[in-house]
Amino acid sequence: MAVLSILKFPDPRLHTVAKPVTQVDERIRQLAKDMGDTMYEANGVGLAATQVDQHIRMIVVDVSETRDQLQVFINPEIIGQSMEKKEWEEGCLSVPEVYDVVTRPDRVRVRAMDLDGKTFEVEADELLAVCLQHEIDHLNGKVFVQHLSNLKQNRIKTKIKKQQAVK
């Protein structure tokens, strides 16, 4: 089990746009396993490679109750989304102890590759839809707090600086 270090907001590396994975090899499979271990250890439901300072287009997700259904999405892209929107309270492993409501499309269709390099598509709603959109945002250099007002973003930055000063 390898637990990786998670970048914390407002680290500028979180705003790096990830590059596509060109070959699914053992290095990618090991990174996916390590990302899963890291996500589970941090008690999260999703993690993007960007968050562990690997700027490639890969995310891991597990929204199951049993926490044993890790899904890996390589080069994920949203290829469809509902017009209906839904509000969800989101948090982020890169923004610890901060939760706020974000409005996103209610349903999405995502195309990606699996660990064998095979393309697949998934229709998602509820928590899985939110999680996929949140993690794909990371790959595009966007942290969920950027969906919030400037006032809220500044409050979050101040709160995090205070937390870091205590440590």
PDB file of C-alpha atoms in Angstrom:
ATOM      1  CA  MET A   1       0.000   0.000   0.000  1.00  0.00           C
ATOM      2  CA  ALA A   2       1.436   3.335  -1.061  1.00  0.00           C
ATOM      3  CA  VAL A   3      -0.176   6.500   0.204  1.00  0.00           C
ATOM      4  CA  LEU A   4       0.766   9.550  -1.826  1.00  0.00           C
ATOM      5  CA  SER A   5       0.981  13.144  -0.640  1.00  0.00           C
ATOM      6  CA  ILE A   6      -2.071  15.244  -1.585  1.00  0.00           C
ATOM      7  CA  LEU A   7      -1.516  18.829  -2.742  1.00  0.00           C
ATOM      8  CA  LYS A   8      -3.431  21.394  -0.678  1.00  0.00           C
ATOM      9  CA  PHE A   9      -5.254  24.454  -2.004  1.00  0.00           C
ATOM     10  CA  PRO A  10      -4.083  27.112  -2.885  1.00  0.00           C
ATOM     11  CA  ASP A  11      -1.003  25.248  -4.219  1.00  0.00           C
ATOM     12  CA  PRO A  12      -0.526  26.542  -7.796  1.00  0.00           C
ATOM     13  CA  ARG A  13       0.166  23.000  -9.066  1.00  0.00           C
ATOM     14  CA  LEU A  14      -3.551  22.282  -8.567  1.00  0.00           C
ATOM     15  CA  HIS A  15      -4.194  24.621 -11.506  1.00  0.00           C
ATOM     16  CA  THR A  16      -2.054  22.631 -13.941  1.00  0.00           C
ATOM     17  CA  VAL A  17      -4.011  21.255 -16.896  1.00  0.00           C
ATOM     18  CA  ALA A  18      -3.297  17.515 -17.085  1.00  0.00           C
ATOM     19  CA  LYS A  19      -1.910  15.873 -20.215  1.00  0.00           C
ATOM     20  CA  PRO A  20      -3.596  12.851 -21.836  1.00  0.00           C
ATOM     21  CA  VAL A  21      -2.302   9.380 -21.040  1.00  0.00           C
ATOM     22  CA  THR A  22      -0.782   8.024 -24.246  1.00  0.00           C
ATOM     23  CA  GLN A  23      -0.113   4.475 -23.082  1.00  0.00           C
ATOM     24  CA  VAL A  24      -1.686   2.408 -20.321  1.00  0.00           C
ATOM     25  CA  ASP A  25       1.290   0.552 -18.891  1.00  0.00           C
ATOM     26  CA  GLU A  26       2.433  -0.825 -15.538  1.00  0.00           C
ATOM     27  CA  ARG A  27       3.392   2.654 -14.305  1.00  0.00           C
ATOM     28  CA  ILE A  28      -0.170   3.898 -14.928  1.00  0.00           C
ATOM     29  CA  ARG A  29      -1.695   0.798 -13.288  1.00  0.00           C
ATOM     30  CA  GLN A  30       0.546   1.256 -10.218  1.00  0.00           C
ATOM     31  CA  LEU A  31      -0.321   4.956 -10.003  1.00  0.00           C
ATOM     32  CA  ALA A  32      -4.049   4.066 -10.143  1.00  0.00           C
ATOM     33  CA  LYS A  33      -3.570   1.569  -7.281  1.00  0.00           C
ATOM     34  CA  ASP A  34      -1.601   4.104  -5.231  1.00  0.00           C
ATOM     35  CA  MET A  35      -4.229   6.770  -5.902  1.00  0.00           C
ATOM     36  CA  GLY A  36      -6.930   4.363  -4.726  1.00  0.00           C
ATOM     37  CA  ASP A  37      -4.954   3.631  -1.547  1.00  0.00           C
ATOM     38  CA  THR A  38      -4.475   7.369  -0.989  1.00  0.00           C
ATOM     39  CA  MET A  39      -8.155   8.145  -1.538  1.00  0.00           C
ATOM     40  CA  TYR A  40      -9.299   5.399   0.838  1.00  0.00           C
ATOM     41  CA  GLU A  41      -6.753   6.411   3.498  1.00  0.00           C
ATOM     42  CA  ALA A  42      -7.998  10.022   3.305  1.00  0.00           C
ATOM     43  CA  ASN A  43     -11.630   8.852   3.436  1.00  0.00           C
ATOM     44  CA  GLY A  44     -12.468  10.420   0.069  1.00  0.00           C
ATOM     45  CA  VAL A  45     -14.767   9.301  -2.745  1.00  0.00           C
ATOM     46  CA  GLY A  46     -12.620  10.553  -5.617  1.00  0.00           C
ATOM     47  CA  LEU A  47      -9.086  11.630  -6.430  1.00  0.00           C
ATOM     48  CA  ALA A  48      -7.487  13.116  -9.545  1.00  0.00           C
ATOM     49  CA  ALA A  49      -3.869  12.510 -10.516  1.00  0.00           C
ATOM     50  CA  THR A  50      -3.380  16.284 -10.396  1.00  0.00           C
ATOM     51  CA  GLN A  51      -4.017  16.203  -6.648  1.00  0.00           C
ATOM     52  CA  VAL A  52      -1.013  13.913  -6.127  1.00  0.00           C
ATOM     53  CA  ASP A  53       1.202  16.073  -8.370  1.00  0.00           C
ATOM     54  CA  GLN A  54       0.942  13.751 -11.376  1.00  0.00           C
ATOM     55  CA  HIS A  55      -0.342  15.881 -14.206  1.00  0.00           C
ATOM     56  CA  ILE A  56      -1.925  13.200 -16.353  1.00  0.00           C
ATOM     57  CA  ARG A  57      -5.609  12.685 -17.135  1.00  0.00           C
ATOM     58  CA  MET A  58      -6.587   9.960 -14.686  1.00  0.00           C
ATOM     59  CA  ILE A  59      -9.059   9.825 -11.809  1.00  0.00           C
ATOM     60  CA  VAL A  60     -10.156   7.195  -9.323  1.00  0.00           C
ATOM     61  CA  VAL A  61     -13.632   7.082  -7.789  1.00  0.00           C
ATOM     62  CA  ASP A  62     -15.508   4.914  -5.290  1.00  0.00           C
ATOM     63  CA  VAL A  63     -18.965   6.099  -4.208  1.00  0.00           C
ATOM     64  CA  SER A  64     -20.053   2.678  -2.923  1.00  0.00           C
ATOM     65  CA  GLU A  65     -21.249   2.131   0.648  1.00  0.00           C
ATOM     66  CA  THR A  66     -18.800  -0.752   1.036  1.00  0.00           C
ATOM     67  CA  ARG A  67     -15.765   1.247  -0.202  1.00  0.00           C
ATOM     68  CA  ASP A  68     -14.574  -1.678  -2.335  1.00  0.00           C
ATOM     69  CA  GLN A  69     -15.633  -0.702  -5.861  1.00  0.00           C
ATOM     70  CA  LEU A  70     -12.752   1.401  -7.133  1.00  0.00           C
ATOM     71  CA  GLN A  71     -13.344   2.784 -10.615  1.00  0.00           C
ATOM     72  CA  VAL A  72     -10.472   4.104 -12.717  1.00  0.00           C
ATOM     73  CA  PHE A  73     -11.076   6.601 -15.520  1.00  0.00           C
ATOM     74  CA  ILE A  74      -8.153   7.316 -17.861  1.00  0.00           C
ATOM     75  CA  ASN A  75      -8.523  10.334 -20.176  1.00  0.00           C
ATOM     76  CA  PRO A  76     -12.095  10.920 -18.970  1.00  0.00           C
ATOM     77  CA  GLU A  77     -14.237  13.363 -20.874  1.00  0.00           C
ATOM     78  CA  ILE A  78     -17.788  14.485 -20.375  1.00  0.00           C
ATOM     79  CA  ILE A  79     -19.574  13.746 -23.661  1.00  0.00           C
ATOM     80  CA  GLY A  80     -23.083  14.608 -22.520  1.00  0.00           C
ATOM     81  CA  GLN A  81     -24.861  16.310 -19.654  1.00  0.00           C
ATOM     82  CA  SER A  82     -28.391  17.071 -18.604  1.00  0.00           C
ATOM     83  CA  MET A  83     -29.869  20.518 -18.832  1.00  0.00           C
ATOM     84  CA  GLU A  84     -31.242  20.027 -15.319  1.00  0.00           C
ATOM     85  CA  LYS A  85     -28.956  21.237 -12.544  1.00  0.00           C
ATOM     86  CA  LYS A  86     -28.649  20.053  -8.984  1.00  0.00           C
ATOM     87  CA  GLU A  87     -27.032  21.513  -5.874  1.00  0.00           C
ATOM     88  CA  TRP A  88     -24.668  19.318  -3.875  1.00  0.00           C
ATOM     89  CA  GLU A  89     -22.528  20.030  -0.865  1.00  0.00           C
ATOM     90  CA  GLU A  90     -18.988  19.250  -1.964  1.00  0.00           C
ATOM     91  CA  GLY A  91     -15.713  18.831  -0.171  1.00  0.00           C
ATOM     92  CA  CYS A  92     -12.241  18.066  -1.468  1.00  0.00           C
ATOM     93  CA  LEU A  93      -9.183  16.221  -0.204  1.00  0.00           C
ATOM     94  CA  SER A  94      -7.107  19.187  -1.431  1.00  0.00           C
ATOM     95  CA  VAL A  95      -9.268  21.627   0.558  1.00  0.00           C
ATOM     96  CA  PRO A  96      -9.580  19.910   3.947  1.00  0.00           C
ATOM     97  CA  GLU A  97     -12.437  20.746   6.291  1.00  0.00           C
ATOM     98  CA  VAL A  98     -14.147  22.997   3.723  1.00  0.00           C
ATOM     99  CA  TYR A  99     -17.585  22.139   2.366  1.00  0.00           C
ATOM    100  CA  ASP A 100     -19.912  24.254   0.277  1.00  0.00           C
ATOM    101  CA  VAL A 101     -22.804  23.946  -2.164  1.00  0.00           C
ATOM    102  CA  VAL A 102     -21.975  23.746  -5.879  1.00  0.00           C
ATOM    103  CA  THR A 103     -24.526  23.623  -8.703  1.00  0.00           C
ATOM    104  CA  ARG A 104     -23.717  21.147 -11.480  1.00  0.00           C
ATOM    105  CA  PRO A 105     -25.562  19.217 -14.192  1.00  0.00           C
ATOM    106  CA  ASP A 106     -27.725  16.511 -12.607  1.00  0.00           C
ATOM    107  CA  ARG A 107     -26.553  13.743 -14.985  1.00  0.00           C
ATOM    108  CA  VAL A 108     -23.478  13.233 -17.139  1.00  0.00           C
ATOM    109  CA  ARG A 109     -22.198  10.776 -19.694  1.00  0.00           C
ATOM    110  CA  VAL A 110     -18.443  10.150 -19.488  1.00  0.00           C
ATOM    111  CA  ARG A 111     -16.127   8.364 -21.907  1.00  0.00           C
ATOM    112  CA  ALA A 112     -12.772   7.065 -20.650  1.00  0.00           C
ATOM    113  CA  MET A 113     -10.318   4.193 -20.853  1.00  0.00           C
ATOM    114  CA  ASP A 114      -9.893   1.449 -18.281  1.00  0.00           C
ATOM    115  CA  LEU A 115      -6.661  -0.098 -16.994  1.00  0.00           C
ATOM    116  CA  ASP A 116      -6.550  -2.382 -20.043  1.00  0.00           C
ATOM    117  CA  GLY A 117      -6.682   0.605 -22.398  1.00  0.00           C
ATOM    118  CA  LYS A 118     -10.240  -0.205 -23.498  1.00  0.00           C
ATOM    119  CA  THR A 119     -12.675   2.658 -24.044  1.00  0.00           C
ATOM    120  CA  PHE A 120     -15.927   2.626 -22.076  1.00  0.00           C
ATOM    121  CA  GLU A 121     -18.796   4.987 -21.341  1.00  0.00           C
ATOM    122  CA  VAL A 122     -20.814   5.474 -18.186  1.00  0.00           C
ATOM    123  CA  GLU A 123     -24.061   7.343 -17.485  1.00  0.00           C
ATOM    124  CA  ALA A 124     -23.951   8.849 -14.032  1.00  0.00           C
ATOM    125  CA  ASP A 125     -26.318  10.660 -11.728  1.00  0.00           C
ATOM    126  CA  GLU A 126     -26.430  11.521  -8.038  1.00  0.00           C
ATOM    127  CA  LEU A 127     -23.101  11.327  -6.187  1.00  0.00           C
ATOM    128  CA  LEU A 128     -21.244   9.597  -9.035  1.00  0.00           C
ATOM    129  CA  ALA A 129     -22.148  12.432 -11.452  1.00  0.00           C
ATOM    130  CA  VAL A 130     -20.967  15.050  -8.950  1.00  0.00           C
ATOM    131  CA  CYS A 131     -17.771  13.148  -8.237  1.00  0.00           C
ATOM    132  CA  LEU A 132     -16.896  12.670 -11.907  1.00  0.00           C
ATOM    133  CA  GLN A 133     -17.464  16.360 -12.673  1.00  0.00           C
ATOM    134  CA  HIS A 134     -15.461  17.419  -9.601  1.00  0.00           C
ATOM    135  CA  GLU A 135     -12.487  15.181 -10.464  1.00  0.00           C
ATOM    136  CA  ILE A 136     -12.514  16.090 -14.170  1.00  0.00           C
ATOM    137  CA  ASP A 137     -12.434  19.743 -13.066  1.00  0.00           C
ATOM    138  CA  HIS A 138      -9.155  18.926 -11.279  1.00  0.00           C
ATOM    139  CA  LEU A 139      -7.707  17.568 -14.530  1.00  0.00           C
ATOM    140  CA  ASN A 140      -8.620  20.883 -16.139  1.00  0.00           C
ATOM    141  CA  GLY A 141      -6.831  22.829 -13.392  1.00  0.00           C
ATOM    142  CA  LYS A 142      -9.967  23.824 -11.506  1.00  0.00           C
ATOM    143  CA  VAL A 143     -10.665  23.316  -7.782  1.00  0.00           C
ATOM    144  CA  PHE A 144     -14.284  23.182  -6.592  1.00  0.00           C
ATOM    145  CA  VAL A 145     -13.958  26.419  -4.622  1.00  0.00           C
ATOM    146  CA  GLN A 146     -13.592  28.216  -7.956  1.00  0.00           C
ATOM    147  CA  HIS A 147     -17.319  27.561  -8.468  1.00  0.00           C
ATOM    148  CA  LEU A 148     -17.973  29.757  -5.400  1.00  0.00           C
ATOM    149  CA  SER A 149     -18.113  33.537  -5.068  1.00  0.00           C
ATOM    150  CA  ASN A 150     -14.874  35.515  -4.711  1.00  0.00           C
ATOM    151  CA  LEU A 151     -15.846  36.346  -1.138  1.00  0.00           C
ATOM    152  CA  LYS A 152     -16.174  32.657  -0.237  1.00  0.00           C
ATOM    153  CA  GLN A 153     -12.912  31.827  -2.041  1.00  0.00           C
ATOM    154  CA  ASN A 154     -11.057  34.493  -0.051  1.00  0.00           C
ATOM    155  CA  ARG A 155     -12.547  33.246   3.227  1.00  0.00           C
ATOM    156  CA  ILE A 156     -11.440  29.701   2.389  1.00  0.00           C
ATOM    157  CA  LYS A 157      -7.895  30.857   1.557  1.00  0.00           C
ATOM    158  CA  THR A 158      -7.728  32.745   4.865  1.00  0.00           C
ATOM    159  CA  LYS A 159      -9.011  29.715   6.790  1.00  0.00           C
ATOM    160  CA  ILE A 160      -6.444  27.421   5.151  1.00  0.00           C
ATOM    161  CA  LYS A 161      -3.573  29.845   5.831  1.00  0.00           C
ATOM    162  CA  LYS A 162      -4.591  29.917   9.503  1.00  0.00           C
ATOM    163  CA  GLN A 163      -4.697  26.097   9.602  1.00  0.00           C
ATOM    164  CA  GLN A 164      -1.234  25.893   8.018  1.00  0.00           C
ATOM    165  CA  ALA A 165       0.177  28.457  10.467  1.00  0.00           C
ATOM    166  CA  VAL A 166      -0.964  26.312  13.416  1.00  0.00           C
ATOM    167  CA  LYS A 167       0.821  23.215  12.065  1.00  0.00           C
TER     168      LYS A 167
END
